[in-house]
Amino acid sequence: MNALDFHRVADETIHKYNASMHQPSRESDKVAAALNLVSETATAIKAFEEQAAQALMRAQEVADAVREDLDRAELRAERTETMLRLTEDQVEQMSTAIQDAHQEIEALQSQLDSKIAELAASERRADDAEDAIERIMDVIRARTLPSN
């Protein structure tokens, strides 16, 4: 039963009371007290319903604010996940580039080692050629110089 029903019952009881004014005063005091109690109860119920309605409105406002916060958090989470995927893609690309660069370095190191070996062989041949030229020069000097 809501506050409107209590007020209707209270009004009906008051009308019955007014109609039965010829009853003894003791009974009318009881009826008046009962009517007063019903009226106070209806007033209290109405106040409680108003407080409940206000509390419900505040709860709805809080729920709306929480929903908005949740929506914003979900958007941030989605953006973060997108950035994470992009970052993971970039890391994968960089990892591939590093592997490619490492392979290129290994190939260049192999070429460098080969060139160093060729240079060492060339230097040995050059040294051998210089030694041969020096020996030839010694032979030529020995043949062209007068013997004493």
JSON list of C-alpha atoms in Angstrom, two decimals:
[
{"chain": "A", "resi": 1, "resn": "MET", "atom": "CA", "xyz": [0.00, 0.00, 0.00]},
{"chain": "A", "resi": 2, "resn": "ASN", "atom": "CA", "xyz": [1.45, 3.37, -0.97]},
{"chain": "A", "resi": 3, "resn": "ALA", "atom": "CA", "xyz": [1.09, 6.82, 0.58]},
{"chain": "A", "resi": 4, "resn": "LEU", "atom": "CA", "xyz": [-1.87, 7.74, -1.65]},
{"chain": "A", "resi": 5, "resn": "ASP", "atom": "CA", "xyz": [-3.80, 4.67, -0.43]},
{"chain": "A", "resi": 6, "resn": "PHE", "atom": "CA", "xyz": [-3.06, 5.59, 3.19]},
{"chain": "A", "resi": 7, "resn": "HIS", "atom": "CA", "xyz": [-4.28, 9.14, 2.60]},
{"chain": "A", "resi": 8, "resn": "ARG", "atom": "CA", "xyz": [-7.46, 7.81, 0.94]},
{"chain": "A", "resi": 9, "resn": "VAL", "atom": "CA", "xyz": [-8.10, 5.44, 3.88]},
{"chain": "A", "resi": 10, "resn": "ALA", "atom": "CA", "xyz": [-7.42, 8.26, 6.31]},
{"chain": "A", "resi": 11, "resn": "ASP", "atom": "CA", "xyz": [-9.87, 10.56, 4.49]},
{"chain": "A", "resi": 12, "resn": "GLU", "atom": "CA", "xyz": [-12.56, 7.85, 4.45]},
{"chain": "A", "resi": 13, "resn": "THR", "atom": "CA", "xyz": [-12.06, 7.21, 8.15]},
{"chain": "A", "resi": 14, "resn": "ILE", "atom": "CA", "xyz": [-12.32, 10.92, 8.93]},
{"chain": "A", "resi": 15, "resn": "HIS", "atom": "CA", "xyz": [-15.60, 11.10, 6.98]},
{"chain": "A", "resi": 16, "resn": "LYS", "atom": "CA", "xyz": [-16.95, 8.11, 8.88]},
{"chain": "A", "resi": 17, "resn": "TYR", "atom": "CA", "xyz": [-15.88, 9.72, 12.12]},
{"chain": "A", "resi": 18, "resn": "ASN", "atom": "CA", "xyz": [-17.62, 12.97, 11.31]},
{"chain": "A", "resi": 19, "resn": "ALA", "atom": "CA", "xyz": [-20.72, 11.00, 10.35]},
{"chain": "A", "resi": 20, "resn": "SER", "atom": "CA", "xyz": [-20.72, 9.14, 13.64]},
{"chain": "A", "resi": 21, "resn": "MET", "atom": "CA", "xyz": [-20.43, 12.14, 15.96]},
{"chain": "A", "resi": 22, "resn": "HIS", "atom": "CA", "xyz": [-23.24, 10.81, 18.08]},
{"chain": "A", "resi": 23, "resn": "GLN", "atom": "CA", "xyz": [-21.04, 8.02, 19.53]},
{"chain": "A", "resi": 24, "resn": "PRO", "atom": "CA", "xyz": [-19.81, 8.30, 23.09]},
{"chain": "A", "resi": 25, "resn": "SER", "atom": "CA", "xyz": [-16.73, 10.48, 23.59]},
{"chain": "A", "resi": 26, "resn": "ARG", "atom": "CA", "xyz": [-14.50, 7.61, 24.73]},
{"chain": "A", "resi": 27, "resn": "GLU", "atom": "CA", "xyz": [-14.99, 5.83, 21.48]},
{"chain": "A", "resi": 28, "resn": "SER", "atom": "CA", "xyz": [-14.54, 9.05, 19.53]},
{"chain": "A", "resi": 29, "resn": "ASP", "atom": "CA", "xyz": [-11.20, 9.61, 21.33]},
{"chain": "A", "resi": 30, "resn": "LYS", "atom": "CA", "xyz": [-10.08, 6.15, 20.19]},
{"chain": "A", "resi": 31, "resn": "VAL", "atom": "CA", "xyz": [-11.21, 6.85, 16.67]},
{"chain": "A", "resi": 32, "resn": "ALA", "atom": "CA", "xyz": [-9.46, 10.23, 16.70]},
{"chain": "A", "resi": 33, "resn": "ALA", "atom": "CA", "xyz": [-6.27, 8.61, 18.00]},
{"chain": "A", "resi": 34, "resn": "ALA", "atom": "CA", "xyz": [-6.51, 5.92, 15.32]},
{"chain": "A", "resi": 35, "resn": "LEU", "atom": "CA", "xyz": [-7.08, 8.55, 12.66]},
{"chain": "A", "resi": 36, "resn": "ASN", "atom": "CA", "xyz": [-4.16, 10.54, 13.97]},
{"chain": "A", "resi": 37, "resn": "LEU", "atom": "CA", "xyz": [-1.98, 7.41, 13.92]},
{"chain": "A", "resi": 38, "resn": "VAL", "atom": "CA", "xyz": [-3.09, 6.58, 10.35]},
{"chain": "A", "resi": 39, "resn": "SER", "atom": "CA", "xyz": [-2.40, 10.16, 9.27]},
{"chain": "A", "resi": 40, "resn": "GLU", "atom": "CA", "xyz": [1.05, 10.17, 10.91]},
{"chain": "A", "resi": 41, "resn": "THR", "atom": "CA", "xyz": [1.82, 6.80, 9.35]},
{"chain": "A", "resi": 42, "resn": "ALA", "atom": "CA", "xyz": [0.75, 8.05, 5.92]},
{"chain": "A", "resi": 43, "resn": "THR", "atom": "CA", "xyz": [2.89, 11.17, 6.37]},
{"chain": "A", "resi": 44, "resn": "ALA", "atom": "CA", "xyz": [5.87, 9.07, 7.46]},
{"chain": "A", "resi": 45, "resn": "ILE", "atom": "CA", "xyz": [5.40, 6.73, 4.51]},
{"chain": "A", "resi": 46, "resn": "LYS", "atom": "CA", "xyz": [5.15, 9.68, 2.14]},
{"chain": "A", "resi": 47, "resn": "ALA", "atom": "CA", "xyz": [8.36, 11.17, 3.58]},
{"chain": "A", "resi": 48, "resn": "PHE", "atom": "CA", "xyz": [10.06, 7.77, 3.32]},
{"chain": "A", "resi": 49, "resn": "GLU", "atom": "CA", "xyz": [8.93, 7.41, -0.30]},
{"chain": "A", "resi": 50, "resn": "GLU", "atom": "CA", "xyz": [10.29, 10.90, -1.09]},
{"chain": "A", "resi": 51, "resn": "GLN", "atom": "CA", "xyz": [13.61, 10.02, 0.56]},
{"chain": "A", "resi": 52, "resn": "ALA", "atom": "CA", "xyz": [13.68, 6.73, -1.34]},
{"chain": "A", "resi": 53, "resn": "ALA", "atom": "CA", "xyz": [12.96, 8.56, -4.60]},
{"chain": "A", "resi": 54, "resn": "GLN", "atom": "CA", "xyz": [15.77, 11.03, -3.88]},
{"chain": "A", "resi": 55, "resn": "ALA", "atom": "CA", "xyz": [18.12, 8.18, -2.95]},
{"chain": "A", "resi": 56, "resn": "LEU", "atom": "CA", "xyz": [17.14, 6.41, -6.16]},
{"chain": "A", "resi": 57, "resn": "MET", "atom": "CA", "xyz": [17.86, 9.56, -8.18]},
{"chain": "A", "resi": 58, "resn": "ARG", "atom": "CA", "xyz": [21.27, 9.93, -6.48]},
{"chain": "A", "resi": 59, "resn": "ALA", "atom": "CA", "xyz": [22.00, 6.25, -7.09]},
{"chain": "A", "resi": 60, "resn": "GLN", "atom": "CA", "xyz": [21.05, 6.70, -10.75]},
{"chain": "A", "resi": 61, "resn": "GLU", "atom": "CA", "xyz": [23.36, 9.74, -11.00]},
{"chain": "A", "resi": 62, "resn": "VAL", "atom": "CA", "xyz": [26.19, 7.76, -9.41]},
{"chain": "A", "resi": 63, "resn": "ALA", "atom": "CA", "xyz": [25.49, 4.82, -11.73]},
{"chain": "A", "resi": 64, "resn": "ASP", "atom": "CA", "xyz": [25.54, 7.17, -14.73]},
{"chain": "A", "resi": 65, "resn": "ALA", "atom": "CA", "xyz": [28.84, 8.67, -13.57]},
{"chain": "A", "resi": 66, "resn": "VAL", "atom": "CA", "xyz": [30.30, 5.19, -13.03]},
{"chain": "A", "resi": 67, "resn": "ARG", "atom": "CA", "xyz": [29.06, 4.15, -16.49]},
{"chain": "A", "resi": 68, "resn": "GLU", "atom": "CA", "xyz": [30.73, 7.21, -18.03]},
{"chain": "A", "resi": 69, "resn": "ASP", "atom": "CA", "xyz": [33.96, 6.43, -16.15]},
{"chain": "A", "resi": 70, "resn": "LEU", "atom": "CA", "xyz": [33.75, 2.84, -17.36]},
{"chain": "A", "resi": 71, "resn": "ASP", "atom": "CA", "xyz": [33.19, 3.99, -20.95]},
{"chain": "A", "resi": 72, "resn": "ARG", "atom": "CA", "xyz": [36.23, 6.28, -20.73]},
{"chain": "A", "resi": 73, "resn": "ALA", "atom": "CA", "xyz": [38.29, 3.46, -19.20]},
{"chain": "A", "resi": 74, "resn": "GLU", "atom": "CA", "xyz": [37.21, 1.11, -21.98]},
{"chain": "A", "resi": 75, "resn": "LEU", "atom": "CA", "xyz": [38.23, 3.69, -24.61]},
{"chain": "A", "resi": 76, "resn": "ARG", "atom": "CA", "xyz": [41.61, 4.13, -22.91]},
{"chain": "A", "resi": 77, "resn": "ALA", "atom": "CA", "xyz": [42.03, 0.34, -22.78]},
{"chain": "A", "resi": 78, "resn": "GLU", "atom": "CA", "xyz": [41.17, 0.03, -26.47]},
{"chain": "A", "resi": 79, "resn": "ARG", "atom": "CA", "xyz": [43.64, 2.80, -27.36]},
{"chain": "A", "resi": 80, "resn": "THR", "atom": "CA", "xyz": [46.28, 1.16, -25.19]},
{"chain": "A", "resi": 81, "resn": "GLU", "atom": "CA", "xyz": [45.70, -2.20, -26.85]},
{"chain": "A", "resi": 82, "resn": "THR", "atom": "CA", "xyz": [45.99, -0.57, -30.28]},
{"chain": "A", "resi": 83, "resn": "MET", "atom": "CA", "xyz": [49.23, 1.14, -29.27]},
{"chain": "A", "resi": 84, "resn": "LEU", "atom": "CA", "xyz": [50.50, -2.17, -27.86]},
{"chain": "A", "resi": 85, "resn": "ARG", "atom": "CA", "xyz": [49.75, -3.96, -31.14]},
{"chain": "A", "resi": 86, "resn": "LEU", "atom": "CA", "xyz": [51.52, -1.19, -33.10]},
{"chain": "A", "resi": 87, "resn": "THR", "atom": "CA", "xyz": [54.49, -1.35, -30.76]},
{"chain": "A", "resi": 88, "resn": "GLU", "atom": "CA", "xyz": [54.65, -5.13, -31.05]},
{"chain": "A", "resi": 89, "resn": "ASP", "atom": "CA", "xyz": [54.59, -4.80, -34.85]},
{"chain": "A", "resi": 90, "resn": "GLN", "atom": "CA", "xyz": [57.39, -2.23, -34.70]},
{"chain": "A", "resi": 91, "resn": "VAL", "atom": "CA", "xyz": [59.44, -4.45, -32.39]},
{"chain": "A", "resi": 92, "resn": "GLU", "atom": "CA", "xyz": [58.94, -7.38, -34.78]},
{"chain": "A", "resi": 93, "resn": "GLN", "atom": "CA", "xyz": [60.02, -5.22, -37.75]},
{"chain": "A", "resi": 94, "resn": "MET", "atom": "CA", "xyz": [63.06, -4.00, -35.81]},
{"chain": "A", "resi": 95, "resn": "SER", "atom": "CA", "xyz": [63.93, -7.55, -34.83]},
{"chain": "A", "resi": 96, "resn": "THR", "atom": "CA", "xyz": [63.77, -8.61, -38.47]},
{"chain": "A", "resi": 97, "resn": "ALA", "atom": "CA", "xyz": [65.90, -5.61, -39.46]},
{"chain": "A", "resi": 98, "resn": "ILE", "atom": "CA", "xyz": [68.43, -6.51, -36.77]},
{"chain": "A", "resi": 99, "resn": "GLN", "atom": "CA", "xyz": [68.59, -10.10, -38.01]},
{"chain": "A", "resi": 100, "resn": "ASP", "atom": "CA", "xyz": [69.06, -8.87, -41.59]},
{"chain": "A", "resi": 101, "resn": "ALA", "atom": "CA", "xyz": [71.77, -6.44, -40.45]},
{"chain": "A", "resi": 102, "resn": "HIS", "atom": "CA", "xyz": [73.48, -9.22, -38.49]},
{"chain": "A", "resi": 103, "resn": "GLN", "atom": "CA", "xyz": [73.49, -11.43, -41.58]},
{"chain": "A", "resi": 104, "resn": "GLU", "atom": "CA", "xyz": [74.90, -8.56, -43.66]},
{"chain": "A", "resi": 105, "resn": "ILE", "atom": "CA", "xyz": [77.59, -7.97, -41.04]},
{"chain": "A", "resi": 106, "resn": "GLU", "atom": "CA", "xyz": [78.50, -11.66, -41.11]},
{"chain": "A", "resi": 107, "resn": "ALA", "atom": "CA", "xyz": [78.71, -11.56, -44.93]},
{"chain": "A", "resi": 108, "resn": "LEU", "atom": "CA", "xyz": [80.83, -8.39, -44.81]},
{"chain": "A", "resi": 109, "resn": "GLN", "atom": "CA", "xyz": [83.04, -9.93, -42.12]},
{"chain": "A", "resi": 110, "resn": "SER", "atom": "CA", "xyz": [83.54, -12.97, -44.36]},
{"chain": "A", "resi": 111, "resn": "GLN", "atom": "CA", "xyz": [84.40, -10.69, -47.30]},
{"chain": "A", "resi": 112, "resn": "LEU", "atom": "CA", "xyz": [86.77, -8.70, -45.08]},
{"chain": "A", "resi": 113, "resn": "ASP", "atom": "CA", "xyz": [88.48, -11.89, -43.88]},
{"chain": "A", "resi": 114, "resn": "SER", "atom": "CA", "xyz": [88.86, -12.97, -47.51]},
{"chain": "A", "resi": 115, "resn": "LYS", "atom": "CA", "xyz": [90.30, -9.56, -48.51]},
{"chain": "A", "resi": 116, "resn": "ILE", "atom": "CA", "xyz": [92.69, -9.65, -45.52]},
{"chain": "A", "resi": 117, "resn": "ALA", "atom": "CA", "xyz": [93.88, -13.11, -46.63]},
{"chain": "A", "resi": 118, "resn": "GLU", "atom": "CA", "xyz": [94.31, -11.82, -50.21]},
{"chain": "A", "resi": 119, "resn": "LEU", "atom": "CA", "xyz": [96.22, -8.79, -48.91]},
{"chain": "A", "resi": 120, "resn": "ALA", "atom": "CA", "xyz": [98.49, -11.01, -46.82]},
{"chain": "A", "resi": 121, "resn": "ALA", "atom": "CA", "xyz": [99.14, -13.22, -49.85]},
{"chain": "A", "resi": 122, "resn": "SER", "atom": "CA", "xyz": [99.82, -10.12, -51.98]},
{"chain": "A", "resi": 123, "resn": "GLU", "atom": "CA", "xyz": [102.19, -8.78, -49.34]},
{"chain": "A", "resi": 124, "resn": "ARG", "atom": "CA", "xyz": [104.02, -12.13, -49.26]},
{"chain": "A", "resi": 125, "resn": "ARG", "atom": "CA", "xyz": [104.29, -12.10, -53.08]},
{"chain": "A", "resi": 126, "resn": "ALA", "atom": "CA", "xyz": [105.46, -8.47, -52.96]},
{"chain": "A", "resi": 127, "resn": "ASP", "atom": "CA", "xyz": [108.07, -9.38, -50.33]},
{"chain": "A", "resi": 128, "resn": "ASP", "atom": "CA", "xyz": [109.12, -12.39, -52.42]},
{"chain": "A", "resi": 129, "resn": "ALA", "atom": "CA", "xyz": [109.30, -10.14, -55.52]},
{"chain": "A", "resi": 130, "resn": "GLU", "atom": "CA", "xyz": [111.41, -7.56, -53.63]},
{"chain": "A", "resi": 131, "resn": "ASP", "atom": "CA", "xyz": [113.70, -10.31, -52.40]},
{"chain": "A", "resi": 132, "resn": "ALA", "atom": "CA", "xyz": [114.01, -11.63, -55.97]},
{"chain": "A", "resi": 133, "resn": "ILE", "atom": "CA", "xyz": [114.71, -8.13, -57.30]},
{"chain": "A", "resi": 134, "resn": "GLU", "atom": "CA", "xyz": [117.29, -7.62, -54.58]},
{"chain": "A", "resi": 135, "resn": "ARG", "atom": "CA", "xyz": [119.00, -10.89, -55.51]},
{"chain": "A", "resi": 136, "resn": "ILE", "atom": "CA", "xyz": [118.92, -9.95, -59.19]},
{"chain": "A", "resi": 137, "resn": "MET", "atom": "CA", "xyz": [120.41, -6.56, -58.35]},
{"chain": "A", "resi": 138, "resn": "ASP", "atom": "CA", "xyz": [123.12, -8.26, -56.31]},
{"chain": "A", "resi": 139, "resn": "VAL", "atom": "CA", "xyz": [123.95, -10.54, -59.26]},
{"chain": "A", "resi": 140, "resn": "ILE", "atom": "CA", "xyz": [124.00, -7.59, -61.66]},
{"chain": "A", "resi": 141, "resn": "ARG", "atom": "CA", "xyz": [126.25, -5.59, -59.33]},
{"chain": "A", "resi": 142, "resn": "ALA", "atom": "CA", "xyz": [128.53, -8.50, -58.89]},
{"chain": "A", "resi": 143, "resn": "ARG", "atom": "CA", "xyz": [128.90, -8.93, -62.66]},
{"chain": "A", "resi": 144, "resn": "THR", "atom": "CA", "xyz": [129.30, -5.25, -63.45]},
{"chain": "A", "resi": 145, "resn": "LEU", "atom": "CA", "xyz": [131.76, -4.33, -60.79]},
{"chain": "A", "resi": 146, "resn": "PRO", "atom": "CA", "xyz": [135.38, -4.92, -61.66]},
{"chain": "A", "resi": 147, "resn": "SER", "atom": "CA", "xyz": [136.97, -7.56, -59.71]},
{"chain": "A", "resi": 148, "resn": "ASN", "atom": "CA", "xyz": [139.97, -6.50, -57.71]}
]
